[in-house]
């Protein structure tokens, strides 16, 4: 069954929480977007999860290096899913996946900018 994800890409934490409250009955995943996390910090993930514990919360970190540190930070904040960039090294993608496994959560790879998404997906799947 398809999942509906709301990307909260605003720069204002209060506005993001308002939007999440309005959309929560209709969506499955609340995404703390990259601009939101950069603007207000990782605590927005904690606030989203506290306000909507029944929802999946995705921290769209798009990690490109130090993936284990960033993934750990997001999972500690309450994220169910973290993202890394498909254009980064396989080592970074593997780090993020190891953290996800450790926390019994999920890692996703953002394929934006990847020249050969199918080829990269095959490489990532091996991890």
Coordinates of N, CA, C and O in Angstrom, one line a residue:
X1 N 0.8 -1.2 0.0 CA 0.0 0.0 0.0 C 0.9 1.2 0.0 O 1.8 1.3 0.8
X2 N 0.6 2.2 -0.9 CA 1.4 3.4 -0.9 C 1.3 4.2 0.4 O 0.3 4.2 1.1
X3 N 2.4 4.9 0.7 CA 2.5 5.8 1.8 C 2.5 7.2 1.4 O 3.1 7.5 0.3
X4 N 1.8 8.1 2.1 CA 1.8 9.5 1.8 C 2.8 10.2 2.7 O 2.7 10.0 4.0
X5 N 3.7 11.0 2.2 CA 4.7 11.7 2.9 C 4.6 13.2 2.7 O 4.5 13.6 1.6
X6 N 4.6 13.9 3.8 CA 4.6 15.4 3.8 C 6.0 15.9 4.1 O 6.5 15.7 5.2
X7 N 6.6 16.6 3.1 CA 7.9 17.2 3.3 C 7.7 18.6 3.9 O 7.1 19.5 3.3
X8 N 8.1 18.7 5.1 CA 8.1 20.0 5.8 C 9.4 20.7 5.6 O 10.3 20.6 6.3
X9 N 9.4 21.5 4.5 CA 10.6 22.2 4.0 C 10.5 23.7 4.3 O 11.2 24.5 3.7
X10 N 9.7 24.1 5.3 CA 9.7 25.4 5.7 C 10.9 25.7 6.6 O 11.6 24.8 7.0
X11 N 11.2 27.0 6.8 CA 12.4 27.4 7.7 C 11.9 27.7 9.1 O 12.8 27.9 10.0
X12 N 10.6 27.6 9.4 CA 10.1 28.0 10.7 C 9.6 26.7 11.4 O 8.6 26.1 10.9
X13 N 10.1 26.5 12.6 CA 9.7 25.3 13.3 C 8.3 25.3 13.7 O 7.6 24.3 13.6
X14 N 7.8 26.4 14.2 CA 6.4 26.5 14.6 C 5.4 26.3 13.4 O 4.4 25.6 13.6
X15 N 5.8 26.9 12.3 CA 5.0 26.7 11.1 C 5.0 25.2 10.7 O 3.9 24.6 10.3
X16 N 6.1 24.5 10.8 CA 6.2 23.1 10.4 C 5.3 22.3 11.4 O 4.6 21.4 10.9
X17 N 5.3 22.6 12.6 CA 4.5 21.9 13.6 C 3.0 22.1 13.3 O 2.2 21.2 13.4
X18 N 2.6 23.4 12.9 CA 1.3 23.7 12.5 C 0.8 22.8 11.3 O -0.2 22.3 11.3
X19 N 1.7 22.8 10.3 CA 1.4 22.1 9.1 C 1.3 20.6 9.4 O 0.4 19.9 8.9
X20 N 2.1 20.1 10.2 CA 2.1 18.7 10.6 C 0.8 18.4 11.3 O 0.1 17.3 11.0
X21 N 0.3 19.2 12.2 CA -0.9 19.0 12.9 C -2.1 19.0 11.9 O -3.0 18.2 12.1
X22 N -2.1 19.9 10.9 CA -3.2 19.9 9.9 C -3.2 18.7 9.0 O -4.2 18.2 8.7
X23 N -2.0 18.2 8.7 CA -1.9 17.1 7.7 C -1.9 15.8 8.3 O -2.2 14.8 7.6
X24 N -1.6 15.7 9.6 CA -1.4 14.4 10.2 C -2.5 13.3 10.0 O -2.2 12.2 9.7
X25 N -3.8 13.8 10.0 CA -4.8 12.8 9.7 C -4.8 12.1 8.3 O -5.4 11.1 8.1
X26 N -4.0 12.8 7.4 CA -4.1 12.4 6.0 C -2.8 11.8 5.5 O -2.7 11.4 4.3
X27 N -1.7 11.8 6.3 CA -0.4 11.4 5.8 C 0.1 10.3 6.7 O -0.3 10.1 7.9
X28 N 1.1 9.5 6.2 CA 1.7 8.4 6.9 C 3.1 8.8 7.5 O 3.5 8.4 8.5
X29 N 3.8 9.7 6.7 CA 5.2 10.1 7.1 C 5.3 11.6 7.1 O 4.9 12.3 6.2
X30 N 5.9 12.0 8.3 CA 6.2 13.4 8.4 C 7.7 13.6 8.2 O 8.4 13.1 9.0
X31 N 8.0 14.4 7.2 CA 9.4 14.6 6.9 C 9.9 15.9 7.4 O 9.4 16.9 7.0
X32 N 10.9 15.8 8.3 CA 11.6 17.0 8.7 C 12.6 17.3 7.6 O 13.6 16.6 7.5
X33 N 12.2 18.2 6.7 CA 13.1 18.5 5.5 C 14.4 19.1 5.9 O 14.7 19.6 6.9
X34 N 15.3 19.0 4.9 CA 16.7 19.5 5.1 C 16.7 20.9 5.5 O 17.4 21.3 6.4
X35 N 16.0 21.8 4.8 CA 16.0 23.2 5.1 C 15.5 23.5 6.6 O 16.0 24.3 7.3
X36 N 14.5 22.7 7.0 CA 13.9 22.9 8.3 C 14.9 22.5 9.4 O 15.2 23.2 10.3
X37 N 15.6 21.3 9.2 CA 16.6 20.9 10.2 C 17.7 21.8 10.2 O 18.2 22.2 11.3
X38 N 18.2 22.3 9.1 CA 19.3 23.3 9.0 C 18.9 24.6 9.7 O 19.7 25.3 10.3
X39 N 17.6 25.0 9.6 CA 17.2 26.2 10.1 C 17.0 26.2 11.6 O 17.4 27.1 12.4
X40 N 16.3 25.1 12.1 CA 15.9 25.1 13.6 C 16.6 24.0 14.4 O 16.5 24.0 15.6
X41 N 17.3 23.1 13.7 CA 18.1 22.1 14.4 C 17.3 20.8 14.5 O 16.1 20.7 14.2
X42 N 18.1 19.8 15.0 CA 17.5 18.4 15.0 C 16.4 18.3 16.0 O 15.6 17.3 15.9
X43 N 16.2 19.2 16.9 CA 15.2 19.1 17.9 C 13.8 19.1 17.3 O 12.8 18.7 17.9
X44 N 13.7 19.6 16.1 CA 12.4 19.6 15.4 C 11.9 18.1 15.2 O 10.7 17.8 15.2
X45 N 12.8 17.2 15.0 CA 12.5 15.8 14.9 C 11.8 15.3 16.2 O 10.8 14.6 16.2
X46 N 12.4 15.7 17.3 CA 11.9 15.3 18.6 C 10.5 15.9 18.8 O 9.6 15.2 19.3
X47 N 10.3 17.1 18.4 CA 9.0 17.8 18.6 C 7.9 17.1 17.7 O 6.8 16.9 18.1
X48 N 8.3 16.8 16.4 CA 7.4 16.1 15.6 C 7.0 14.7 16.1 O 5.8 14.4 16.1
X49 N 8.0 14.0 16.6 CA 7.7 12.6 17.1 C 6.8 12.7 18.4 O 5.9 11.9 18.6
X50 N 7.1 13.7 19.2 CA 6.3 13.8 20.5 C 4.9 14.2 20.1 O 3.9 13.7 20.8
X51 N 4.7 15.1 19.2 CA 3.3 15.5 18.8 C 2.6 14.5 18.0 O 1.3 14.4 18.1
X52 N 3.3 13.6 17.3 CA 2.7 12.6 16.5 C 3.4 11.2 16.6 O 4.0 10.7 15.7
X53 N 3.3 10.6 17.8 CA 4.1 9.4 18.0 C 3.6 8.2 17.1 O 4.4 7.3 16.9
X54 N 2.4 8.3 16.6 CA 1.9 7.2 15.7 C 2.4 7.3 14.3 O 2.2 6.4 13.5
X55 N 3.0 8.5 14.0 CA 3.5 8.7 12.6 C 4.9 8.3 12.5 O 5.7 8.4 13.4
X56 N 5.3 8.0 11.3 CA 6.7 7.8 10.9 C 7.3 9.1 10.7 O 6.8 9.9 9.9
X57 N 8.4 9.4 11.3 CA 9.1 10.7 11.2 C 10.4 10.4 10.5 O 11.2 9.6 10.9
X58 N 10.6 11.1 9.4 CA 11.8 11.0 8.5 C 12.7 12.3 8.7 O 12.1 13.4 8.6
X59 N 13.9 12.1 9.0 CA 14.9 13.2 9.1 C 15.6 13.2 7.8 O 16.5 12.3 7.5
X60 N 15.4 14.2 7.0 CA 16.0 14.3 5.6 C 17.3 15.0 5.7 O 17.5 16.1 5.3
X61 N 18.3 14.3 6.3 CA 19.6 14.8 6.5 C 20.5 14.9 5.3 O 21.4 15.7 5.2
X62 N 20.2 14.0 4.3 CA 21.0 13.9 3.1 C 22.5 13.9 3.4 O 23.3 14.6 2.9
X63 N 22.8 13.0 4.4 CA 24.2 12.9 4.8 C 25.2 12.6 3.7 O 24.9 11.8 2.8
X64 N 26.3 13.3 3.6 CA 27.3 13.1 2.6 C 28.6 12.6 3.2 O 29.4 12.1 2.4
X65 N 28.8 12.9 4.4 CA 29.9 12.3 5.2 C 29.6 12.2 6.6 O 28.4 12.6 7.0
X66 N 30.4 11.7 7.5 CA 30.1 11.5 8.9 C 28.7 11.0 9.1 O 28.0 11.4 10.0
X67 N 28.3 10.0 8.2 CA 27.0 9.5 8.2 C 26.6 8.8 9.5 O 25.4 9.0 10.0
X68 N 27.5 8.1 10.2 CA 27.1 7.5 11.4 C 26.8 8.5 12.5 O 25.8 8.3 13.2
X69 N 27.6 9.5 12.6 CA 27.3 10.6 13.6 C 25.9 11.2 13.4 O 25.2 11.4 14.3
X70 N 25.7 11.6 12.1 CA 24.4 12.2 11.8 C 23.2 11.3 12.0 O 22.2 11.7 12.5
X71 N 23.4 10.1 11.6 CA 22.3 9.1 11.7 C 22.0 8.9 13.2 O 20.8 8.9 13.6
X72 N 23.0 8.7 14.0 CA 22.9 8.5 15.4 C 22.1 9.7 16.1 O 21.2 9.5 16.9
X73 N 22.5 10.9 15.7 CA 21.9 12.1 16.2 C 20.4 12.1 15.9 O 19.6 12.4 16.8
X74 N 20.1 11.8 14.7 CA 18.7 11.8 14.3 C 17.9 10.7 15.0 O 16.7 10.9 15.4
X75 N 18.4 9.5 15.1 CA 17.7 8.4 15.7 C 17.5 8.7 17.2 O 16.5 8.5 17.8
X76 N 18.5 9.3 17.9 CA 18.4 9.8 19.3 C 17.3 10.8 19.4 O 16.6 10.8 20.4
X77 N 17.1 11.6 18.4 CA 16.1 12.6 18.4 C 14.7 12.1 18.2 O 13.7 12.8 18.3
X78 N 14.6 10.8 17.7 CA 13.3 10.2 17.5 C 13.0 9.8 16.1 O 11.9 9.3 15.8
X79 N 13.9 10.0 15.1 CA 13.6 9.7 13.7 C 13.4 8.2 13.5 O 14.1 7.4 14.2
X80 N 12.5 7.9 12.7 CA 12.3 6.5 12.3 C 13.1 6.2 11.0 O 13.4 5.0 10.8
X81 N 13.3 7.2 10.2 CA 14.1 7.1 9.0 C 15.1 8.2 8.8 O 14.7 9.4 9.2
X82 N 16.2 8.0 8.3 CA 17.2 9.0 8.0 C 17.6 8.8 6.5 O 17.6 7.7 6.0
X83 N 18.0 9.9 5.9 CA 18.4 9.8 4.5 C 19.9 10.2 4.3 O 20.5 10.9 5.1
X84 N 20.5 9.6 3.3 CA 21.8 9.9 2.9 C 21.8 10.2 1.4 O 20.8 9.8 0.7
X85 N 22.8 10.8 0.9 CA 22.8 11.1 -0.6 C 23.3 9.9 -1.4 O 24.4 9.3 -1.0
X86 N 22.7 9.7 -2.5 CA 23.1 8.6 -3.4 C 24.4 8.9 -4.0 O 25.1 8.0 -4.5
X87 N 24.8 10.2 -4.1 CA 26.0 10.6 -4.8 C 27.2 10.5 -3.9 O 28.3 10.8 -4.3
X88 N 27.0 10.2 -2.6 CA 28.2 10.1 -1.7 C 28.9 8.7 -1.8 O 28.5 7.9 -2.6
X89 N 29.8 8.5 -1.0 CA 30.6 7.2 -1.0 C 29.7 6.1 -0.5 O 28.8 6.3 0.3
X90 N 30.1 4.9 -1.0 CA 29.4 3.7 -0.5 C 29.7 3.5 1.0 O 28.9 3.0 1.8
X91 N 30.9 4.0 1.4 CA 31.2 3.9 2.9 C 30.3 4.7 3.7 O 29.8 4.2 4.8
X92 N 29.9 5.9 3.3 CA 29.0 6.7 4.1 C 27.6 6.1 4.1 O 27.0 6.0 5.1
X93 N 27.2 5.6 3.0 CA 25.8 4.9 2.9 C 25.8 3.7 3.8 O 24.9 3.5 4.6
X94 N 26.9 3.0 3.8 CA 27.0 1.8 4.7 C 27.0 2.2 6.2 O 26.4 1.6 7.0
X95 N 27.7 3.3 6.5 CA 27.7 3.8 7.9 C 26.3 4.1 8.4 O 25.9 3.8 9.5
X96 N 25.5 4.8 7.5 CA 24.2 5.2 7.9 C 23.3 4.0 8.0 O 22.5 3.8 9.0
X97 N 23.5 3.0 7.2 CA 22.7 1.7 7.3 C 23.0 1.0 8.6 O 22.2 0.4 9.2
X98 N 24.3 1.0 8.9 CA 24.7 0.3 10.2 C 24.0 0.9 11.4 O 23.6 0.2 12.3
X99 N 24.0 2.3 11.4 CA 23.3 3.0 12.5 C 21.8 2.6 12.5 O 21.2 2.4 13.5
X100 N 21.2 2.6 11.3 CA 19.8 2.2 11.2 C 19.6 0.8 11.8 O 18.6 0.6 12.5
X101 N 20.4 -0.1 11.4 CA 20.3 -1.5 11.9 C 20.5 -1.5 13.4 O 19.7 -2.2 14.1
X102 N 21.4 -0.8 13.9 CA 21.7 -0.7 15.4 C 20.4 -0.2 16.1 O 20.1 -0.8 17.2
X103 N 19.8 0.8 15.6 CA 18.6 1.3 16.2 C 17.3 0.6 15.8 O 16.2 1.0 16.3
X104 N 17.4 -0.3 14.9 CA 16.2 -1.0 14.4 C 15.3 -0.1 13.7 O 14.0 -0.1 13.9
X105 N 15.9 0.8 12.9 CA 15.2 1.8 12.2 C 15.6 1.7 10.7 O 16.2 0.8 10.3
X106 N 15.2 2.8 9.9 CA 15.5 2.7 8.5 C 16.4 3.8 8.0 O 16.4 4.9 8.5
X107 N 17.1 3.4 6.9 CA 17.9 4.4 6.2 C 17.4 4.4 4.8 O 17.0 3.3 4.2
X108 N 17.4 5.6 4.2 CA 17.0 5.7 2.7 C 18.0 6.5 2.0 O 18.7 7.3 2.6
X109 N 18.2 6.2 0.7 CA 19.2 6.8 -0.1 C 18.5 7.7 -1.1 O 17.6 7.3 -1.9
X110 N 18.8 9.0 -1.1 CA 18.2 10.0 -2.0 C 19.0 10.0 -3.3 O 20.2 10.2 -3.3
X111 N 18.3 9.7 -4.4 CA 19.0 9.5 -5.7 C 19.1 10.8 -6.5 O 19.5 10.8 -7.6
X112 N 18.7 11.9 -5.9 CA 18.9 13.2 -6.6 C 20.3 13.4 -7.0 O 21.2 13.3 -6.2
X113 N 20.5 13.7 -8.3 CA 21.8 14.0 -8.9 C 22.6 12.8 -9.3 O 23.7 12.9 -9.8
X114 N 22.1 11.6 -9.0 CA 22.8 10.3 -9.4 C 22.6 10.1 -10.9 O 21.5 10.0 -11.4
X115 N 23.8 10.0 -11.6 CA 23.7 9.9 -13.0 C 23.1 8.6 -13.5 O 22.3 8.5 -14.5
X116 N 23.3 7.5 -12.7 CA 22.7 6.2 -13.1 C 22.0 5.6 -11.8 O 22.6 4.8 -11.1
X117 N 20.8 6.0 -11.6 CA 20.1 5.6 -10.4 C 19.9 4.1 -10.3 O 20.0 3.5 -9.2
X118 N 19.7 3.4 -11.4 CA 19.5 2.0 -11.4 C 20.8 1.3 -11.0 O 20.8 0.4 -10.1
X119 N 21.9 1.7 -11.6 CA 23.2 1.1 -11.2 C 23.6 1.4 -9.8 O 24.1 0.5 -9.1
X120 N 23.3 2.6 -9.3 CA 23.6 3.0 -7.9 C 22.7 2.2 -7.0 O 23.2 1.7 -5.9
X121 N 21.5 2.0 -7.3 CA 20.6 1.2 -6.5 C 21.1 -0.2 -6.3 O 21.0 -0.8 -5.2
X122 N 21.6 -0.8 -7.4 CA 22.2 -2.1 -7.3 C 23.4 -2.2 -6.4 O 23.5 -3.1 -5.6
X123 N 24.2 -1.1 -6.4 CA 25.4 -1.1 -5.5 C 24.9 -0.9 -4.1 O 25.4 -1.6 -3.2
X124 N 24.0 -0.1 -3.9 CA 23.5 0.2 -2.5 C 22.8 -1.0 -1.9 O 23.0 -1.4 -0.8
X125 N 22.0 -1.7 -2.8 CA 21.3 -2.9 -2.3 C 22.2 -4.0 -1.7 O 21.9 -4.7 -0.8
X126 N 23.4 -4.1 -2.3 CA 24.4 -5.0 -1.8 C 24.9 -4.7 -0.4 O 25.3 -5.6 0.3
X127 N 24.8 -3.5 0.0 CA 25.1 -3.1 1.4 C 24.2 -3.6 2.4 O 24.4 -3.7 3.5

